[in-house]
PDB file of C-alpha atoms in Angstrom:
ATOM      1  CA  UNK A  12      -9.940  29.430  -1.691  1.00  0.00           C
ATOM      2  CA  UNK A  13      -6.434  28.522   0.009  1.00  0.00           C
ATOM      3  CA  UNK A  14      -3.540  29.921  -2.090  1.00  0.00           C
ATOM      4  CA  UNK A  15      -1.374  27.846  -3.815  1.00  0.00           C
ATOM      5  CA  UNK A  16       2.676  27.613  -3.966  1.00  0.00           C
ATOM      6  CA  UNK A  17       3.733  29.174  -6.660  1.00  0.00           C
ATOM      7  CA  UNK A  18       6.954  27.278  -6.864  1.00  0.00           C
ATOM      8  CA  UNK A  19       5.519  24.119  -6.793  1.00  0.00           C
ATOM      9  CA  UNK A  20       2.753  24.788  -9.323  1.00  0.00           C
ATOM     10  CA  UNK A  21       5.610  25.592 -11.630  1.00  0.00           C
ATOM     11  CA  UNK A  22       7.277  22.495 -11.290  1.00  0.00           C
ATOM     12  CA  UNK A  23       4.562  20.507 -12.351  1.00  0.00           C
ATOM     13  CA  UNK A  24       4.035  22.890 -15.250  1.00  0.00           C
ATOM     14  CA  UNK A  25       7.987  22.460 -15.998  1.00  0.00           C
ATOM     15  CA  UNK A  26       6.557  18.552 -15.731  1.00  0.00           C
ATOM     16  CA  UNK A  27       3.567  18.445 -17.719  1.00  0.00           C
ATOM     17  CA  UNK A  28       5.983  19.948 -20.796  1.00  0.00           C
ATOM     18  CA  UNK A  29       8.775  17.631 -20.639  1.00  0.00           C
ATOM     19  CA  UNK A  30       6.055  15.130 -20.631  1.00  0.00           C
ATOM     20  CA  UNK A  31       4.992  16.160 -23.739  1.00  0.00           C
ATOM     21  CA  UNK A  32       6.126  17.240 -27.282  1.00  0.00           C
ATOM     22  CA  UNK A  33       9.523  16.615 -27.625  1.00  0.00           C
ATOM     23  CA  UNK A  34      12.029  14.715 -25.372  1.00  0.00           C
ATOM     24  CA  UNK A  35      14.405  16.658 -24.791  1.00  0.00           C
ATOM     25  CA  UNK A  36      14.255  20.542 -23.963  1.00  0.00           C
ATOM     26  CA  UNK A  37      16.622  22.810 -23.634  1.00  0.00           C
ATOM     27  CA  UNK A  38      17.225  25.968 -20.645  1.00  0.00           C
ATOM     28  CA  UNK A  39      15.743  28.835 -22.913  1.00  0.00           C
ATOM     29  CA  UNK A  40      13.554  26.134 -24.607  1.00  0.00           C
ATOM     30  CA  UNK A  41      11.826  25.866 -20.971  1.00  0.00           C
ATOM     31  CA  UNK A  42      11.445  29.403 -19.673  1.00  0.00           C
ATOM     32  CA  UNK A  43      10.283  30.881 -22.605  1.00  0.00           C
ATOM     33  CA  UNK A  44       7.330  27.647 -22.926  1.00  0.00           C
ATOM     34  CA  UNK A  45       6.236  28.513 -19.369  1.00  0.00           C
ATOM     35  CA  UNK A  46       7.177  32.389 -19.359  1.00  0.00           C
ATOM     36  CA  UNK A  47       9.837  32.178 -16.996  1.00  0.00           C
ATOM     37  CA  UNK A  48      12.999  33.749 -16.441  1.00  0.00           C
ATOM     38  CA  UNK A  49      16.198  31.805 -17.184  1.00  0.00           C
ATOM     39  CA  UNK A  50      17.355  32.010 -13.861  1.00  0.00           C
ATOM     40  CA  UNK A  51      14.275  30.758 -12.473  1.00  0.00           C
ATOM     41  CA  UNK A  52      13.594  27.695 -14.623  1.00  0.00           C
ATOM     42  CA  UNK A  53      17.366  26.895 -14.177  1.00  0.00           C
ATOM     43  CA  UNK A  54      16.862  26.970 -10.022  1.00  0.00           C
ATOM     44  CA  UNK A  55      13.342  24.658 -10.494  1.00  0.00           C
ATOM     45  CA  UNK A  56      15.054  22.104 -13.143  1.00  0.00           C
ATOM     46  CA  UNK A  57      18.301  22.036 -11.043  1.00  0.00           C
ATOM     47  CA  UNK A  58      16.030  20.821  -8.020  1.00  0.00           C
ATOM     48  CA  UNK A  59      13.649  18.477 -10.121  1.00  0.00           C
ATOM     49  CA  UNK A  60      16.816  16.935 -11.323  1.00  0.00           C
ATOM     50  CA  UNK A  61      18.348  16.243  -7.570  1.00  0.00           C
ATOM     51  CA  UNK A  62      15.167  14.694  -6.597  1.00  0.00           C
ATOM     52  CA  UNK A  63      15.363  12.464 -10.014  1.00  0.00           C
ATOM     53  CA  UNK A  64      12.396  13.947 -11.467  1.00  0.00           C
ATOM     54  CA  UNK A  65      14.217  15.100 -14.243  1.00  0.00           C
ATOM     55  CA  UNK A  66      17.826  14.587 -15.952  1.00  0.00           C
ATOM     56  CA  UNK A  67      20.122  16.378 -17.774  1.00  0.00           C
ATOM     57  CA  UNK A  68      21.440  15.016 -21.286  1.00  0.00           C
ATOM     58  CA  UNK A  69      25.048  15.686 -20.327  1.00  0.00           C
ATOM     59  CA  UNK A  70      25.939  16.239 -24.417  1.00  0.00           C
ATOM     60  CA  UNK A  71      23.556  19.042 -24.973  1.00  0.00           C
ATOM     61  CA  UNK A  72      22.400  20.076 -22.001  1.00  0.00           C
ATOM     62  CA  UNK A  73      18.850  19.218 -22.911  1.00  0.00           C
ATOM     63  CA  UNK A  74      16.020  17.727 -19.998  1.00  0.00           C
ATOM     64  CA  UNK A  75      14.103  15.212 -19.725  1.00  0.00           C
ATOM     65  CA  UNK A  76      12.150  13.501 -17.250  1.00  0.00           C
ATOM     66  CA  UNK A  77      13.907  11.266 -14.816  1.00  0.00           C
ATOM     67  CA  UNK A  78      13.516   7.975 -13.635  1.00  0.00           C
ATOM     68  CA  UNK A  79      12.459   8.606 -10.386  1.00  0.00           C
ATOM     69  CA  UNK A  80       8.820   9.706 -12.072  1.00  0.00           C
ATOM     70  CA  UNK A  81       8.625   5.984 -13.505  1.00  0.00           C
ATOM     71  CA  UNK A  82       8.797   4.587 -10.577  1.00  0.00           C
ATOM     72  CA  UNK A  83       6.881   6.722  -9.156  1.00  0.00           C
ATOM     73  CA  UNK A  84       4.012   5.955 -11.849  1.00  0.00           C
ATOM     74  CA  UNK A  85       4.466   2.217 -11.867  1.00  0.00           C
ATOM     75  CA  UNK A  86       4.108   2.445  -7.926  1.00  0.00           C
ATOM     76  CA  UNK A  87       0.794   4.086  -8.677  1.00  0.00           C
ATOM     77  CA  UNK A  88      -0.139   1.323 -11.641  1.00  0.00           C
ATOM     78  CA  UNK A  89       0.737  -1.240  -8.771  1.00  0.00           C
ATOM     79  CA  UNK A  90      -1.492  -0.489  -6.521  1.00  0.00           C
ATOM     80  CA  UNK A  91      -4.375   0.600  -9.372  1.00  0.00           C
ATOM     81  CA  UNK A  92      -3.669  -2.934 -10.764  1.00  0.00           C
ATOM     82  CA  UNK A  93      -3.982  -4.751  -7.296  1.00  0.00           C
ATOM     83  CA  UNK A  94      -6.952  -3.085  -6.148  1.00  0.00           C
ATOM     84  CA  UNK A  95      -8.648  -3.470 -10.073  1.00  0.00           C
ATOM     85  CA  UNK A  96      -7.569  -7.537  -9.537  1.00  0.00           C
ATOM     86  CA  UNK A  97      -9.167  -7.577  -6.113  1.00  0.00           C
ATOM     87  CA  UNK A  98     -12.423  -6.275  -6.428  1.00  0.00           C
ATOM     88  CA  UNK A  99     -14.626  -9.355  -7.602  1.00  0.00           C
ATOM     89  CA  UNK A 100     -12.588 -11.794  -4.957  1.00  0.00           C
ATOM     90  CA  UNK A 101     -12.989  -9.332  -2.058  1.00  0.00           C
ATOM     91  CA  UNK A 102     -16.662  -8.769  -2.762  1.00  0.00           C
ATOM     92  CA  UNK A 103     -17.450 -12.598  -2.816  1.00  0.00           C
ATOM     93  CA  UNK A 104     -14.778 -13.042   0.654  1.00  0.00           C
ATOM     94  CA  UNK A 105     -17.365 -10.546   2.020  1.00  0.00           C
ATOM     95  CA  UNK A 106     -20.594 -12.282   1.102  1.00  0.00           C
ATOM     96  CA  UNK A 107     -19.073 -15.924   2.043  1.00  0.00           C
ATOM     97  CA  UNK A 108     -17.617 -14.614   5.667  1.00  0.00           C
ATOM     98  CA  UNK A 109     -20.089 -12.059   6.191  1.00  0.00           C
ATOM     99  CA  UNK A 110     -17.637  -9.874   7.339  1.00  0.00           C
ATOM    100  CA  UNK A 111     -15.883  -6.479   6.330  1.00  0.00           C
ATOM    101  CA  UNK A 112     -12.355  -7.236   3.902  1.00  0.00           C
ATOM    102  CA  UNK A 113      -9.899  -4.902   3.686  1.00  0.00           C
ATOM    103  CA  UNK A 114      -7.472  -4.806   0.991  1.00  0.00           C
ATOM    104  CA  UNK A 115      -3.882  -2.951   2.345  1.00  0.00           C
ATOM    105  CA  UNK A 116      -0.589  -2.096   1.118  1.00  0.00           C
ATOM    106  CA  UNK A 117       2.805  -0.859   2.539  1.00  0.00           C
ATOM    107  CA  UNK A 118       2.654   3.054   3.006  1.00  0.00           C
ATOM    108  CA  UNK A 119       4.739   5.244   5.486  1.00  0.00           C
ATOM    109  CA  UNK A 120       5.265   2.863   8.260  1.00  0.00           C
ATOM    110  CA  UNK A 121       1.828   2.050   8.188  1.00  0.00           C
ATOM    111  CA  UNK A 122      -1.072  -0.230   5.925  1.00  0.00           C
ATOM    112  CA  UNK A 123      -2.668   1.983   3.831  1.00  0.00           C
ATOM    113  CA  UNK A 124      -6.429   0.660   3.175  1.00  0.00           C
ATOM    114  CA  UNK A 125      -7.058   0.691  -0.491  1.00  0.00           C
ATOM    115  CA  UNK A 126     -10.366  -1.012  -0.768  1.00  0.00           C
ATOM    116  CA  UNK A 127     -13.321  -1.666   1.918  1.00  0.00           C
ATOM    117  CA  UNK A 128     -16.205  -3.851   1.122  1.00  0.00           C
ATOM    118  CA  UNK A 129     -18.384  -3.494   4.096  1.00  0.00           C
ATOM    119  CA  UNK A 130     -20.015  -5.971   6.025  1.00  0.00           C
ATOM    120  CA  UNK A 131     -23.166  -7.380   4.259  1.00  0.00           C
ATOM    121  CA  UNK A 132     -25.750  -6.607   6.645  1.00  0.00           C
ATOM    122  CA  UNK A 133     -28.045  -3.549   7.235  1.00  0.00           C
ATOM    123  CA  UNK A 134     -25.650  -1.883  10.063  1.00  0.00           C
ATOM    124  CA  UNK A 135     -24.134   1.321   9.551  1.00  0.00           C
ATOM    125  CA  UNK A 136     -20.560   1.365   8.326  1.00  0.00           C
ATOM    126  CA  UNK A 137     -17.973   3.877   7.754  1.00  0.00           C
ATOM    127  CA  UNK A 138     -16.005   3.667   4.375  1.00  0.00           C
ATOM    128  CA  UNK A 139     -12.091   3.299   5.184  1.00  0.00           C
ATOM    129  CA  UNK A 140     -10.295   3.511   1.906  1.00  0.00           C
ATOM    130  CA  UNK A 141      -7.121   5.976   2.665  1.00  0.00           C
ATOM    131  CA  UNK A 142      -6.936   4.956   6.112  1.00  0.00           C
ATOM    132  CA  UNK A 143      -4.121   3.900   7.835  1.00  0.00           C
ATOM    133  CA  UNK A 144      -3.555   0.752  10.412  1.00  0.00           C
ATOM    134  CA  UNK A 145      -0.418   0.016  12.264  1.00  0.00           C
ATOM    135  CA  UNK A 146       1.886  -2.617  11.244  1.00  0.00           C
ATOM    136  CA  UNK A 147       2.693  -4.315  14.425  1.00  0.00           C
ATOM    137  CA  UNK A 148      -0.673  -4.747  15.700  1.00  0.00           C
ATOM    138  CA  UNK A 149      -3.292  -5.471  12.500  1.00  0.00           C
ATOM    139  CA  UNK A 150      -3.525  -8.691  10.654  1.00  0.00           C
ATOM    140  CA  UNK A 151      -2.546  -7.087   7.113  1.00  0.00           C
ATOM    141  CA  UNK A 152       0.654  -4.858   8.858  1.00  0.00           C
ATOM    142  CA  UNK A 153       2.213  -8.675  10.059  1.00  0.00           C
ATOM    143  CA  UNK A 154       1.703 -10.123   7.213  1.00  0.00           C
ATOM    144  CA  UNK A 155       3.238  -7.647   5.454  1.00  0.00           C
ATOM    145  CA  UNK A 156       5.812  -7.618   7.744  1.00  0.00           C
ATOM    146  CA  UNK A 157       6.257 -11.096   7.283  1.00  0.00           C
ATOM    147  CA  UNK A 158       6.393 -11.392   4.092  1.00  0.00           C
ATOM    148  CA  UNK A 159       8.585  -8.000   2.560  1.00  0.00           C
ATOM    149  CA  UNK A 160      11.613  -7.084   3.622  1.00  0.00           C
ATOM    150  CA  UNK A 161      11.299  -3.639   3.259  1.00  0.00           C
ATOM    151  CA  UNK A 162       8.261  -3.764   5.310  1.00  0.00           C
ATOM    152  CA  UNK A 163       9.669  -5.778   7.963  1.00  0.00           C
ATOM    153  CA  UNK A 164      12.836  -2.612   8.576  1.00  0.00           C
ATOM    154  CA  UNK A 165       9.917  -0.100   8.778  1.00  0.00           C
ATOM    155  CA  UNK A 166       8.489  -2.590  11.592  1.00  0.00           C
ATOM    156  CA  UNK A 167      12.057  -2.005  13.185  1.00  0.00           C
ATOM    157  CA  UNK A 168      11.617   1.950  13.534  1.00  0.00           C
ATOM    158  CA  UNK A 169       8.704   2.564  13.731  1.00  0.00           C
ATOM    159  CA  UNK A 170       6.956   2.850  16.801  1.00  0.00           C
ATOM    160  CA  UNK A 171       5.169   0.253  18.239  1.00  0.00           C
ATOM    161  CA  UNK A 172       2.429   1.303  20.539  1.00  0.00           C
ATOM    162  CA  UNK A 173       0.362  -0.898  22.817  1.00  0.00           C
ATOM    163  CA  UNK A 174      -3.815  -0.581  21.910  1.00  0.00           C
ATOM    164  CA  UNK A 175      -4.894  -2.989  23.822  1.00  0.00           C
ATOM    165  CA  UNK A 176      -3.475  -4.981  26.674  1.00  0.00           C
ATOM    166  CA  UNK A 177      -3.223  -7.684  23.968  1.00  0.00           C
ATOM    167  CA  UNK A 178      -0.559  -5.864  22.226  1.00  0.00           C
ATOM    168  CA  UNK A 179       2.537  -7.737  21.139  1.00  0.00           C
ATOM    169  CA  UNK A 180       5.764  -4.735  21.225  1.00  0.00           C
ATOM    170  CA  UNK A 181       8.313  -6.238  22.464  1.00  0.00           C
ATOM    171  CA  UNK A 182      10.509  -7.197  19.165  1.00  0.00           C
ATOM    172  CA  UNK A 183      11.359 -10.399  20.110  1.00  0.00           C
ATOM    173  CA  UNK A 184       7.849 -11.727  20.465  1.00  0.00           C
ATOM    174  CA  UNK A 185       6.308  -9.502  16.984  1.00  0.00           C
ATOM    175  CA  UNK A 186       9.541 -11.324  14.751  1.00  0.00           C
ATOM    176  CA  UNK A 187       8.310 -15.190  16.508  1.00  0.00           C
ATOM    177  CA  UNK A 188       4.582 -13.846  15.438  1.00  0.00           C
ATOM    178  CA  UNK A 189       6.442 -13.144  11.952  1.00  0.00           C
ATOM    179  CA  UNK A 190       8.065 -16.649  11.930  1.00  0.00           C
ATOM    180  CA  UNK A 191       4.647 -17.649  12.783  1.00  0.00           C
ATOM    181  CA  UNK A 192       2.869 -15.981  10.057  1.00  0.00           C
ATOM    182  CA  UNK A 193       5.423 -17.405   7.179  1.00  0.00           C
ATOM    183  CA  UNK A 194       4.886 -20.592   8.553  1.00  0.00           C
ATOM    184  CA  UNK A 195       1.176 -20.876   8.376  1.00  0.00           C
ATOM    185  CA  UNK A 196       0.684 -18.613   5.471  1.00  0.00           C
ATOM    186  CA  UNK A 197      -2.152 -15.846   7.412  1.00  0.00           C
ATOM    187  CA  UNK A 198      -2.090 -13.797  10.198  1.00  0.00           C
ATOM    188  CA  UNK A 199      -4.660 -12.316  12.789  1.00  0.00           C
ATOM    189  CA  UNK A 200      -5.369 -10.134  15.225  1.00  0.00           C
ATOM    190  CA  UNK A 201      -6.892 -10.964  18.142  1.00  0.00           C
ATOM    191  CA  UNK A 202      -7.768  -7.913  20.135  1.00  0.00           C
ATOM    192  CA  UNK A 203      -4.539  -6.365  19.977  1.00  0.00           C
ATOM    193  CA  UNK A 204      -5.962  -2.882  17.958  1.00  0.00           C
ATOM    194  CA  UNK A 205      -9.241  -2.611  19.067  1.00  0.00           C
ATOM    195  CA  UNK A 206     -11.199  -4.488  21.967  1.00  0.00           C
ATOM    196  CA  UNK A 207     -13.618  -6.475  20.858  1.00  0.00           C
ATOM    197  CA  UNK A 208     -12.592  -6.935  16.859  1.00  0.00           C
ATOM    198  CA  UNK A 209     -10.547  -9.531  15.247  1.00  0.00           C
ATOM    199  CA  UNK A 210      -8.990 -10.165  11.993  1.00  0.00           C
ATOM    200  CA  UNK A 211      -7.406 -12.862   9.932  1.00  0.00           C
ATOM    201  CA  UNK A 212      -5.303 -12.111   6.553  1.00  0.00           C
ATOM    202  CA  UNK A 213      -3.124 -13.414   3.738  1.00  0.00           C
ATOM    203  CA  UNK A 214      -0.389 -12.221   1.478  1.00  0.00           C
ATOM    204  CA  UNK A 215      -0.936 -11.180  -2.440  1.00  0.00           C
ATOM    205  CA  UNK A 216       1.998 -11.683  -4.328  1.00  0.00           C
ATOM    206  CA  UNK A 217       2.863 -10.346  -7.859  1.00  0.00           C
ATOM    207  CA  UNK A 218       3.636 -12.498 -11.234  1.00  0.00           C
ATOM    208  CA  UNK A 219       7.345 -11.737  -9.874  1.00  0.00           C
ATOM    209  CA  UNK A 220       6.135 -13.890  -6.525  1.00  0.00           C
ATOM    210  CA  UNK A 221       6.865 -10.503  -4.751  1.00  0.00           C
ATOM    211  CA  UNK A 222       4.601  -9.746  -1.754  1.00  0.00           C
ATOM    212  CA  UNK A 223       2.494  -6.549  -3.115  1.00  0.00           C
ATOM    213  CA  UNK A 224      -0.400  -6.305  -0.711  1.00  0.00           C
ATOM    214  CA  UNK A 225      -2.842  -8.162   1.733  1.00  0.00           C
ATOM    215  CA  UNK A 226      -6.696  -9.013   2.317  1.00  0.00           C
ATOM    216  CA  UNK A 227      -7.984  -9.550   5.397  1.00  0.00           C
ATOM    217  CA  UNK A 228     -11.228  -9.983   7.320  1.00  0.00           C
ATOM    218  CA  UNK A 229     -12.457  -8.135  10.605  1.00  0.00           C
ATOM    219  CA  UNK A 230     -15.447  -8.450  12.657  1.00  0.00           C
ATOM    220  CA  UNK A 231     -16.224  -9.001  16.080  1.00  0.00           C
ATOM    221  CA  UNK A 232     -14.583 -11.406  18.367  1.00  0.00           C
ATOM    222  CA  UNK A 233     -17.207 -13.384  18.782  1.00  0.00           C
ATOM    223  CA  UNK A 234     -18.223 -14.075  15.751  1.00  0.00           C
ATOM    224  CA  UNK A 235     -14.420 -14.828  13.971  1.00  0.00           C
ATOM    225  CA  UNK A 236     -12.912 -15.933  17.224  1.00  0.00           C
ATOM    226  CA  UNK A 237     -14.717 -19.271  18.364  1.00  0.00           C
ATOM    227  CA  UNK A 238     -13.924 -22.108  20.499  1.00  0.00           C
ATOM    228  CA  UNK A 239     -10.250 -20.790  21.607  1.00  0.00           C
ATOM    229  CA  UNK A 240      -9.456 -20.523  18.267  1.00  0.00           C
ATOM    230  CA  UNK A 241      -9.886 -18.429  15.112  1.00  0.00           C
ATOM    231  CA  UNK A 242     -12.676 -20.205  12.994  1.00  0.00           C
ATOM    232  CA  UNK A 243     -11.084 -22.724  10.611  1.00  0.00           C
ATOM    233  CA  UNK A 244     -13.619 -22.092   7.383  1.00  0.00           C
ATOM    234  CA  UNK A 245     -12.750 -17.787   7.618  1.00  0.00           C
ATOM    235  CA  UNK A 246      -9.119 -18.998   7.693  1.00  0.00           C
ATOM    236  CA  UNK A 247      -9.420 -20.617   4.518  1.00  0.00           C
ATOM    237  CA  UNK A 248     -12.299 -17.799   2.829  1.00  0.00           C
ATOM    238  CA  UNK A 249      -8.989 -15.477   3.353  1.00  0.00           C
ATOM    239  CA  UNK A 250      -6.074 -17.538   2.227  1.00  0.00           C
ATOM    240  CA  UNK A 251      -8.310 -18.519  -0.668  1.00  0.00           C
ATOM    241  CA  UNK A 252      -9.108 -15.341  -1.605  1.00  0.00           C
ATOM    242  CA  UNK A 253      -5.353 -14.100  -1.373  1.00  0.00           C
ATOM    243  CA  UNK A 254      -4.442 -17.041  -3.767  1.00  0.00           C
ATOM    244  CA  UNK A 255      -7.373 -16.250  -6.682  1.00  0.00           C
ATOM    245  CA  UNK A 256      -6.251 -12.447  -6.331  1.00  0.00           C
ATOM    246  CA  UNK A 257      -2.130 -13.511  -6.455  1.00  0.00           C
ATOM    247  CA  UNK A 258      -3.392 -15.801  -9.648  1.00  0.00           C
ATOM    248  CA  UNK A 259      -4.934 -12.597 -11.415  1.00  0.00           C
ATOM    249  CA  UNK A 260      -1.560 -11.175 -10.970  1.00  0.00           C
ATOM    250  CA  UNK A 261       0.088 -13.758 -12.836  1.00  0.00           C
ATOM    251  CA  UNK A 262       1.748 -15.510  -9.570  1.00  0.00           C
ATOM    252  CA  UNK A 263       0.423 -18.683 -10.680  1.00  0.00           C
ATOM    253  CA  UNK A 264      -0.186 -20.961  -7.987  1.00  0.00           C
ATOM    254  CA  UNK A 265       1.008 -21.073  -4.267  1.00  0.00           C
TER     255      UNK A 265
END
C-alpha cells in the first residue's frame, strides 16, 4: 500500500475535530484531542489558518474553521446540485438526438466532464466523467468562455493548442467566436478537437442567472453536421435542454 503524509493526514484530523463538538478550540485543547505536541499542532493550525481553512478567534485565541472550507463545500454542492438537476434532461437530449451529452463545468483551465450519457445504440463507448476538454477548442469550453468571466481570463493564459487544422488560436478570432456564441445562445465544434466529431452546446445558468455549467452533444460529423450547416432540430434538442436544466435551478426562464 503507498504510504501516506503524515502531515497532511493530521490536518484533516485537526479538521474533522473543529468540525465537530464544539466551535471553538483552543492550542492545548487541539494537541491533546489528536495526541500531538503543542508545537506541532501550533505549526499545522498556523498553516490551515493562512490557507483560510481555519481562523483564529482573536479574543481567546480559540479555532475554528475558516471560510475558505465553505466555499470550498458549496463549490462541491454546486456541481452535486447541477449534475443531480441534469440527469433526467440529459438522458432524454440523448434519446431525442441519438447522440452522446456531456454535461461540463469550469475546472483548471479546462471543462471538467461531470456526467456522460452515452450514445443510445449498441456501439462500444468509453465512460468520460472526470475527463478534461480544452476550452478553446470544445463546444462546452466556448461557451463557457462566453458566458463567465472568470472562465473567459483562464481562456487568456492558458494555452491554446491547435488539434486539428480546424483549430481557432489566434485570440482575435476565439473572442469573435465568443461574440458569436452570446449572440446565438450555443456553440459548436466543428472538427476543431478531433477529426471527424462535432458538437453543439448551451449554457446552464443558476437561480442567480450566473453561468454554472454546459450540455452539449457530440457525434460524428456526418451525422450533426449536414447540408453546410449544423442540423437545425440538434440545435434546438441542446438549447432546450440547457433551458429545462437552468429552470430546475431556479433561473426561471431565458
Amino acid at each position: 500500500m503507498a504510504r501516506t503524509i503524515q502531515s497532511l493526514e493530521r490536518a484533516a484530523a485537526m479538521l474533522r475535530l473543529l468540525a465537530g463538538g464544539e466551535r471553538r478550540l483552543g492550542l492545548s485543547d487541539v494537541a491533546s484531542a489528536l495526541g500531538l505536541a503543542k508545537g506541532t499542532a501550533h505549526g499545522i493550525l498556523r498553516t490551515l489558518q493562512q490557507e483560510g481553512f481555519v481562523e483564529q478567534d482573536p479574543a481567546s485565541g480559540r479555532y475554528q474553521l475558516g471560510a475558505e472550507l465553505l466555499r470550498l463545500g458549496n463549490s462541491y454542492l454546486d456541481v452535486h446540485e447541477l449534475r443531480a438537476r441534469a440527469l433526467l434532461w440529459a438522458d432524454d437530449l440523448a434519446r431525442s438526438s441519438g447522440e452522446s451529452v456531456y454535461l461540463g463545468v469550469l475546472h483548471q483551465q479546462g471543462v471538467l466532464i461531470v456526467h456522460h450519457v452515452f450514445r443510445p445504440d449498441d456501439s462500444r463507448q468509453v465512460l468520460e466523467v472526470g475527463a478534461m476538454q480544452p476550452l478553446h477548442s470544445t463546444a462546452l469550453g466556448k461557451v463557457l468562455c462566453a458566458y463567465d468571466p472568470v472562465a473567459h481570463s483562464q481562456l487568456l493564459e492558458a494555452e491554446r493548442e491547435a488539434f486539428t487544422a480546424q483549430t481557432v488560436t489566434a485570440l482575435p478570432d476565439l473572442e469573435g467566436v465568443l461574440d458569436l456564441t452570446r449572440a446565438r445562445g450555443w456553440a459548436a465544434d466543428v472538427e476543431e478537437t478531433w477529426e471527424g466529431v462535432a458538437s453543439v452546446a448551451a449554457p446552464i445558468h443558476d437561480r442567480h442567472r450566473m453561468p454554472v455549467g454546459a450540455v452539449g452533444i457530440t457525434g460524428a460529423v456526418e451525422r450533426v453536421f449536414g447540408e453546410g450547416e449544423l442540423r437545425a432540430q440538434l440545435v434546438a434538442a441542446v438549447r432546450d435542454c440547457a433551458r429545462a436544466v437552468s429552470r430546475d435551478l431556479g433561473a426561471g426562464r431565458f
